[in-house]
C-alpha cells in the first residue's frame, strides 16, 4: 500500500527521477517517495528540461512492479488521474483535465507533468514515477501556458509538502486499481480527457500527424482518425489541440 511508503525529502538534487534510478540500482531498495525542494537538472518528457526552482513540488514514487510487464503502461494514466484528483482537492473548482498521455491542465494551462521511467535490477522490475506540480508559481518563459495551485486557489497557503501528502493518498488508490486492471482507470481518464473527439496534432519523433482524437485504446494508446479514413495508433508523442477557428 503506497500510502505507507516512507517519504525522503532532499533539499537539492539533480532530478528525483535520477535519484530514484540510483536507489533502484542499489540492491534491496524498498518502495518510497523522494521529494526535492529544488532540482538542478529536472527532466521532462521527450528530452525536455523541467525548470525546478524552490516553491513547486518535485517528487518521484519508486516501487517494484511485480505484475505483467505489459501492464506497466497503466501507470502513467493512473498517475495522471491521481494528480488531477489532488489538484481538484486542493483547488476546488479548478476542473483539471488530462492531455494525453499525462499532462494535467486547467483551462488549457499546465499545472503538472509526469515522467515515468522503468528498469530492472537483478531481475526485479521497478518503476520511477516522476511528478512535477506547480504549487507556488507557474514557471515563466515556457512554450505553453502554465498555472499553479496558488493561482488556481487565489492564495499562497499551499506548500509542496501539503501537496505531496494529498498526492500520496490519491496515488495509493489509483496504483491499487492499476495493479488489478485498466478498465476503471481508462474510463476515469476518458472522463477528464482534453480534446477527445476533436482535431489534434500529434508530434511523433520528427513527424506530425493530424486527425481526430477518437479514443484511447485498451492499452492506453491514442487512436487517431486520419482524414483519409484510416486510423493510427500512437504510443508516444506530444499532443496539441487544434482550436477550430469559428467563422466570422
Ligand atoms: C513533462 O511534462 O514533460 C514531465 C515533467 C516531469 C517532471 C518531474 S519533476 C520530478 C521528476 N524529476 C524529474 O527530473 N522529472 C520529474
Tab-separated table of C-alpha atoms in Angstrom, residues 84-229:
chain	number	residue	atom	x	y	z
A	84	UNK	CA	-5.827	15.590	-11.295
A	85	UNK	CA	-7.677	14.424	-8.186
A	86	UNK	CA	-5.049	16.038	-5.983
A	87	UNK	CA	-5.304	19.326	-7.867
A	88	UNK	CA	-9.093	19.256	-7.693
A	89	UNK	CA	-8.993	18.507	-3.956
A	90	UNK	CA	-6.564	21.337	-3.217
A	91	UNK	CA	-8.075	23.811	-5.682
A	92	UNK	CA	-11.809	23.051	-5.757
A	93	UNK	CA	-13.473	24.088	-8.991
A	94	UNK	CA	-10.227	24.058	-10.964
A	95	UNK	CA	-11.567	21.237	-13.205
A	96	UNK	CA	-8.245	19.646	-14.155
A	97	UNK	CA	-8.273	17.852	-17.492
A	98	UNK	CA	-5.779	15.370	-18.926
A	99	UNK	CA	-3.916	15.875	-22.149
A	100	UNK	CA	-2.728	12.535	-23.498
A	101	UNK	CA	-0.873	10.840	-22.042
A	102	UNK	CA	-0.404	12.582	-18.731
A	103	UNK	CA	-0.281	16.358	-18.729
A	104	UNK	CA	-2.624	17.863	-16.174
A	105	UNK	CA	-4.104	21.172	-17.298
A	106	UNK	CA	-6.675	23.649	-16.024
A	107	UNK	CA	-8.325	25.820	-18.667
A	108	UNK	CA	-5.524	24.992	-21.089
A	109	UNK	CA	-2.694	25.849	-18.687
A	110	UNK	CA	-0.358	23.114	-17.492
A	111	UNK	CA	-0.224	22.565	-13.733
A	112	UNK	CA	1.663	19.262	-13.696
A	113	UNK	CA	3.814	16.975	-15.804
A	114	UNK	CA	4.691	13.329	-15.287
A	115	UNK	CA	7.730	11.351	-16.405
A	116	UNK	CA	7.520	7.596	-15.883
A	117	UNK	CA	10.684	5.531	-16.185
A	118	UNK	CA	11.258	1.849	-15.562
A	119	UNK	CA	14.069	-0.649	-15.334
A	120	UNK	CA	15.213	-3.927	-13.892
A	121	UNK	CA	17.808	-4.618	-11.221
A	122	UNK	CA	18.832	-8.208	-10.559
A	123	UNK	CA	15.609	-9.464	-12.077
A	124	UNK	CA	13.390	-7.080	-10.082
A	125	UNK	CA	11.374	-4.648	-12.198
A	126	UNK	CA	10.977	-1.142	-10.834
A	127	UNK	CA	9.143	1.991	-11.818
A	128	UNK	CA	10.048	5.600	-11.101
A	129	UNK	CA	7.011	7.846	-11.440
A	130	UNK	CA	8.301	11.407	-11.508
A	131	UNK	CA	5.740	14.115	-10.879
A	132	UNK	CA	6.184	17.865	-11.015
A	133	UNK	CA	3.335	20.024	-9.734
A	134	UNK	CA	3.380	23.811	-9.914
A	135	UNK	CA	2.459	24.660	-6.344
A	136	UNK	CA	3.657	28.165	-5.522
A	137	UNK	CA	4.102	29.569	-9.021
A	138	UNK	CA	3.830	28.881	-12.720
A	139	UNK	CA	7.262	28.940	-14.395
A	140	UNK	CA	7.601	31.684	-16.994
A	141	UNK	CA	9.015	31.580	-20.498
A	142	UNK	CA	7.705	28.121	-21.382
A	143	UNK	CA	6.437	27.213	-24.822
A	144	UNK	CA	2.965	26.673	-23.371
A	145	UNK	CA	0.657	28.280	-20.821
A	146	UNK	CA	1.187	27.240	-17.209
A	147	UNK	CA	-0.631	27.708	-13.941
A	148	UNK	CA	-0.086	26.754	-10.304
A	149	UNK	CA	-2.101	25.670	-7.297
A	150	UNK	CA	-1.540	29.119	-5.802
A	151	UNK	CA	-3.004	30.745	-8.942
A	152	UNK	CA	-5.915	28.325	-9.035
A	153	UNK	CA	-6.714	28.792	-5.334
A	154	UNK	CA	-6.046	32.505	-5.262
A	155	UNK	CA	-3.827	32.199	-2.167
A	156	UNK	CA	-0.262	31.224	-1.304
A	157	UNK	CA	-1.102	28.958	1.633
A	158	UNK	CA	-0.439	25.644	-0.065
A	159	UNK	CA	3.067	24.096	0.181
A	160	UNK	CA	4.875	21.315	-1.721
A	161	UNK	CA	4.725	19.141	1.437
A	162	UNK	CA	0.941	19.541	1.742
A	163	UNK	CA	0.627	18.767	-1.954
A	164	UNK	CA	2.714	15.597	-1.658
A	165	UNK	CA	0.595	14.410	1.286
A	166	UNK	CA	-2.567	14.760	-0.797
A	167	UNK	CA	-0.881	13.185	-3.833
A	168	UNK	CA	0.293	10.144	-1.859
A	169	UNK	CA	-3.279	9.369	-0.814
A	170	UNK	CA	-4.679	9.753	-4.341
A	171	UNK	CA	-1.802	7.781	-5.877
A	172	UNK	CA	-2.257	4.903	-3.410
A	173	UNK	CA	-5.831	4.393	-4.624
A	174	UNK	CA	-5.060	4.668	-8.330
A	175	UNK	CA	-1.971	2.431	-8.069
A	176	UNK	CA	-4.036	-0.253	-6.320
A	177	UNK	CA	-6.509	-0.032	-9.192
A	178	UNK	CA	-3.751	-0.230	-11.818
A	179	UNK	CA	-2.449	-3.407	-10.211
A	180	UNK	CA	-5.710	-5.217	-10.912
A	181	UNK	CA	-6.886	-3.830	-14.264
A	182	UNK	CA	-7.141	-0.881	-16.620
A	183	UNK	CA	-10.861	-0.565	-17.364
A	184	UNK	CA	-11.734	1.762	-14.459
A	185	UNK	CA	-8.653	3.910	-14.959
A	186	UNK	CA	-9.344	4.183	-18.678
A	187	UNK	CA	-12.947	5.198	-18.004
A	188	UNK	CA	-11.963	7.807	-15.413
A	189	UNK	CA	-9.144	9.094	-17.650
A	190	UNK	CA	-11.515	9.456	-20.634
A	191	UNK	CA	-13.933	11.469	-18.473
A	192	UNK	CA	-11.189	14.026	-17.973
A	193	UNK	CA	-9.694	13.748	-21.465
A	194	UNK	CA	-8.917	17.020	-23.190
A	195	UNK	CA	-9.622	17.101	-26.918
A	196	UNK	CA	-11.496	13.806	-27.149
A	197	UNK	CA	-13.483	13.754	-30.406
A	198	UNK	CA	-11.705	16.912	-31.538
A	199	UNK	CA	-8.943	17.680	-34.038
A	200	UNK	CA	-5.453	17.278	-32.632
A	201	UNK	CA	-1.922	17.447	-33.922
A	202	UNK	CA	0.458	14.788	-32.604
A	203	UNK	CA	4.223	15.125	-32.911
A	204	UNK	CA	5.740	11.667	-33.176
A	205	UNK	CA	9.505	11.887	-33.485
A	206	UNK	CA	10.170	14.157	-36.460
A	207	UNK	CA	6.708	13.835	-37.995
A	208	UNK	CA	3.379	15.456	-37.243
A	209	UNK	CA	0.078	13.617	-37.592
A	210	UNK	CA	-3.239	15.446	-37.684
A	211	UNK	CA	-6.608	13.857	-37.088
A	212	UNK	CA	-9.453	13.397	-34.673
A	213	UNK	CA	-8.623	12.089	-31.206
A	214	UNK	CA	-11.145	9.251	-31.448
A	215	UNK	CA	-10.461	7.166	-28.364
A	216	UNK	CA	-7.909	5.672	-26.028
A	217	UNK	CA	-7.174	2.005	-26.709
A	218	UNK	CA	-7.417	-0.701	-24.064
A	219	UNK	CA	-3.638	-0.393	-23.539
A	220	UNK	CA	-3.624	3.411	-23.307
A	221	UNK	CA	-2.580	4.168	-26.903
A	222	UNK	CA	-4.110	7.222	-28.572
A	223	UNK	CA	-6.341	6.348	-31.514
A	224	UNK	CA	-6.220	8.995	-34.185
A	225	UNK	CA	-8.698	9.073	-37.083
A	226	UNK	CA	-6.929	10.472	-40.119
A	227	UNK	CA	-8.560	12.461	-42.925
A	228	UNK	CA	-8.151	9.560	-45.357
A	229	UNK	CA	-10.429	7.441	-43.168
